[in-house]
XYZ file of C-alpha atoms in Angstrom:
261
model
C 30.936 14.784 110.082
C 31.002 18.412 108.975
C 28.262 19.323 111.456
C 30.149 17.694 114.301
C 33.360 19.491 113.335
C 31.510 22.789 113.299
C 30.074 22.085 116.760
C 33.570 21.449 118.140
C 34.956 24.553 116.423
C 32.869 27.010 118.398
C 34.629 30.167 119.537
C 35.330 30.842 123.195
C 32.629 33.534 123.232
C 30.034 31.116 121.851
C 30.919 28.480 124.453
C 30.782 31.026 127.258
C 27.406 32.319 126.035
C 25.997 28.780 125.917
C 27.249 27.962 129.407
C 25.775 31.180 130.813
C 22.399 30.399 129.251
C 22.443 26.825 130.564
C 23.444 27.912 134.083
C 20.699 30.547 134.106
C 18.172 27.956 132.917
C 19.225 25.401 135.556
C 19.185 27.990 138.320
C 15.748 29.314 137.370
C 14.234 25.833 137.018
C 15.397 24.987 140.549
C 13.144 27.694 142.021
C 10.418 27.722 139.385
C 7.021 28.730 140.839
C 8.579 29.133 144.316
C 7.322 32.339 145.953
C 10.509 32.924 147.958
C 12.730 31.744 145.096
C 16.427 31.793 145.932
C 15.684 32.681 149.566
C 14.773 29.031 150.130
C 18.482 28.207 149.837
C 19.029 30.223 153.009
C 15.713 29.702 154.798
C 15.664 25.912 154.545
C 18.991 25.306 156.366
C 18.128 27.996 158.926
C 14.920 26.166 159.877
C 16.526 22.706 159.842
C 19.610 23.659 161.825
C 17.556 25.750 164.210
C 15.731 22.555 165.164
C 19.011 20.635 165.341
C 20.475 23.318 167.597
C 17.651 22.804 170.092
C 17.884 18.998 170.017
C 21.670 18.553 170.072
C 22.739 21.576 172.122
C 20.026 21.856 174.741
C 18.456 18.395 175.000
C 21.609 16.340 174.492
C 23.991 18.815 176.096
C 26.592 19.012 173.341
C 29.783 21.051 173.690
C 30.261 24.758 172.957
C 29.930 25.808 169.290
C 28.512 22.407 168.454
C 25.794 23.958 166.289
C 28.493 25.606 164.123
C 30.298 22.282 163.945
C 27.036 20.669 162.837
C 25.976 23.203 160.221
C 29.409 23.357 158.576
C 29.436 19.585 158.161
C 25.863 19.496 156.899
C 26.204 22.303 154.359
C 29.485 21.035 152.889
C 28.073 17.505 152.669
C 24.860 18.837 151.102
C 26.909 20.652 148.458
C 28.548 17.359 147.548
C 25.244 15.428 147.268
C 23.415 18.316 145.553
C 26.105 18.843 142.928
C 26.786 15.177 142.140
C 23.062 14.363 142.173
C 22.259 17.036 139.568
C 25.309 16.128 137.487
C 24.194 12.492 137.427
C 21.013 13.505 135.561
C 22.678 16.125 133.342
C 22.899 14.012 130.178
C 19.645 12.131 130.529
C 17.622 15.245 131.376
C 18.813 16.907 128.158
C 18.555 13.836 125.943
C 15.969 15.543 123.730
C 18.372 18.355 122.859
C 21.383 16.068 122.499
C 19.451 13.766 120.146
C 18.683 16.622 117.742
C 21.639 19.003 117.974
C 25.350 18.296 117.593
C 26.715 19.845 120.755
C 29.286 18.850 123.347
C 27.426 16.909 126.004
C 29.896 18.096 128.643
C 28.411 21.589 128.551
C 25.288 20.302 130.296
C 27.413 18.630 132.970
C 29.395 21.824 133.558
C 26.243 23.961 133.703
C 24.752 21.741 136.426
C 28.013 21.847 138.355
C 28.316 25.638 138.127
C 24.664 26.274 139.043
C 25.097 24.077 142.145
C 28.227 26.049 143.029
C 26.234 29.304 142.845
C 23.579 27.734 145.065
C 26.304 26.656 147.517
C 27.509 30.252 147.845
C 23.933 31.307 148.629
C 23.597 28.536 151.216
C 26.872 29.606 152.823
C 25.135 32.862 153.740
C 22.871 30.881 156.080
C 25.928 29.106 157.471
C 27.676 32.387 158.284
C 24.506 33.743 159.909
C 24.374 30.776 162.293
C 28.132 30.938 162.909
C 27.730 34.611 163.885
C 24.792 33.772 166.183
C 27.008 31.109 167.757
C 29.480 33.899 168.697
C 32.283 32.821 166.374
C 34.229 35.833 165.163
C 34.810 36.462 161.486
C 38.471 36.762 160.492
C 40.593 37.209 157.391
C 41.449 33.519 157.201
C 37.876 32.949 155.988
C 39.206 34.025 152.581
C 41.209 30.779 152.511
C 37.944 28.869 152.133
C 38.195 29.553 148.409
C 40.824 26.776 148.256
C 38.612 23.872 149.464
C 35.677 25.280 147.463
C 37.660 25.150 144.206
C 39.025 21.695 145.038
C 35.569 20.423 145.919
C 34.067 21.862 142.739
C 36.422 19.766 140.607
C 36.060 16.731 142.873
C 32.257 16.910 142.496
C 32.652 17.362 138.755
C 34.856 14.266 138.526
C 32.280 12.217 140.419
C 29.608 13.749 138.176
C 31.371 12.539 135.031
C 31.287 8.976 136.367
C 27.684 9.105 137.604
C 26.271 10.777 134.478
C 27.852 8.111 132.265
C 26.630 5.242 134.450
C 23.114 6.670 134.728
C 22.643 6.721 130.949
C 23.074 2.932 130.815
C 22.011 1.884 134.295
C 19.084 3.768 135.880
C 19.533 1.938 139.178
C 22.630 4.107 139.647
C 20.376 6.755 141.203
C 19.056 4.420 143.915
C 22.439 2.868 144.616
C 24.025 6.313 144.898
C 21.292 7.484 147.261
C 22.028 4.528 149.556
C 25.752 5.214 149.280
C 25.417 8.885 150.302
C 23.177 7.974 153.236
C 25.904 5.638 154.449
C 28.665 8.133 153.680
C 27.148 10.782 155.939
C 27.873 8.567 158.962
C 31.531 8.283 157.947
C 31.924 12.040 157.425
C 31.829 13.056 161.110
C 28.805 15.328 160.669
C 27.327 14.728 164.126
C 30.335 13.621 166.162
C 33.996 14.524 166.664
C 36.728 12.134 165.607
C 38.822 13.066 168.664
C 36.969 10.365 170.586
C 38.729 7.739 168.455
C 42.360 6.627 168.810
C 44.916 8.087 166.398
C 45.094 4.803 164.478
C 41.382 5.141 163.613
C 41.299 8.883 162.869
C 43.622 8.546 159.888
C 41.006 6.490 158.023
C 38.569 9.409 158.016
C 40.900 11.206 155.605
C 40.317 8.436 153.063
C 36.913 10.094 152.685
C 37.368 13.169 150.423
C 34.173 14.800 151.711
C 35.452 14.638 155.286
C 38.697 16.315 154.188
C 36.784 19.324 152.898
C 34.517 19.425 155.951
C 37.574 19.323 158.209
C 39.202 22.156 156.247
C 36.084 24.341 156.618
C 35.861 23.663 160.353
C 39.559 24.366 160.916
C 39.297 27.785 159.269
C 35.910 28.898 160.592
C 35.820 27.454 164.104
C 39.479 27.355 165.125
C 41.075 30.033 162.905
C 43.710 27.441 162.025
C 45.237 26.704 158.637
C 45.240 22.903 158.144
C 48.540 21.103 157.747
C 50.326 20.456 154.454
C 49.105 16.851 154.206
C 45.470 17.942 154.120
C 46.237 20.450 151.361
C 47.797 17.657 149.314
C 44.756 15.426 149.834
C 42.384 18.248 148.879
C 44.260 18.614 145.567
C 44.900 14.931 144.838
C 41.257 13.800 145.194
C 39.824 16.116 142.489
C 42.703 15.370 140.113
C 42.199 11.624 140.607
C 38.428 11.740 140.099
C 38.611 14.119 137.132
C 41.031 11.707 135.399
C 38.874 8.641 136.186
C 35.680 10.513 135.334
C 36.983 11.749 131.979
C 38.152 8.238 131.064
C 34.750 6.712 131.913
C 32.945 9.526 130.093
C 35.112 9.526 126.958
C 35.036 5.732 126.589
C 31.230 5.793 126.535
C 30.635 9.171 124.876
C 29.861 7.788 121.403
C 27.346 5.287 122.861
C 25.211 7.729 124.854
C 23.025 8.694 121.912
C 21.744 5.113 121.515
C 20.361 5.050 125.080
C 18.545 8.396 125.153
């Protein structure tokens, strides 16, 4: 008991130091033995979306700025799957440490989430390069993107709490979640515009939190338009809801994790 109390009584500086070390470890392990290292975060989407630009814009005759529409949707969706996927394995991947040392398991979840956020900022560089090539002007409203990024960070974290807890007990969670995300991409309007649907159908897209964040990014970058108040509310409500649910699922099972490592 005394050891556990001491682990929970760490100072703010000690917690911050631990998180920094974990984030640095996660970020380095992602690009371990890769010659180009962090550049792959920019090069990979540039190659992929370069091919998509040729196929969708030239062969299929898509509308103007379609490649920007496509890359924004893809990169925001990839941030969601990348972050939640790494968070799902956060506890299990560090089971050896957690079995030997009394330490808050949440630190490993937060480190994965923060390292994926750093990677997302790097990937956004590739997005802005393609947006510039697509002749979309940069403007001050781009600074407003910090709002959906913060909201999405906490939304991903909430989903991560749920997935990491489920994965400890049920390894099939990984395969089920992979199927789910592959289905979700088709309901996130990555490749098509929802304007083709009647108004009564469009409203259902906003039941998908990932689409809300994609729509916010596109509104700011492509149309220089601040989304309406309702979208702002949704962007805030979804992370709050999933953080609450995630913390409940995590806390209920926290004491049982050690028996399944």
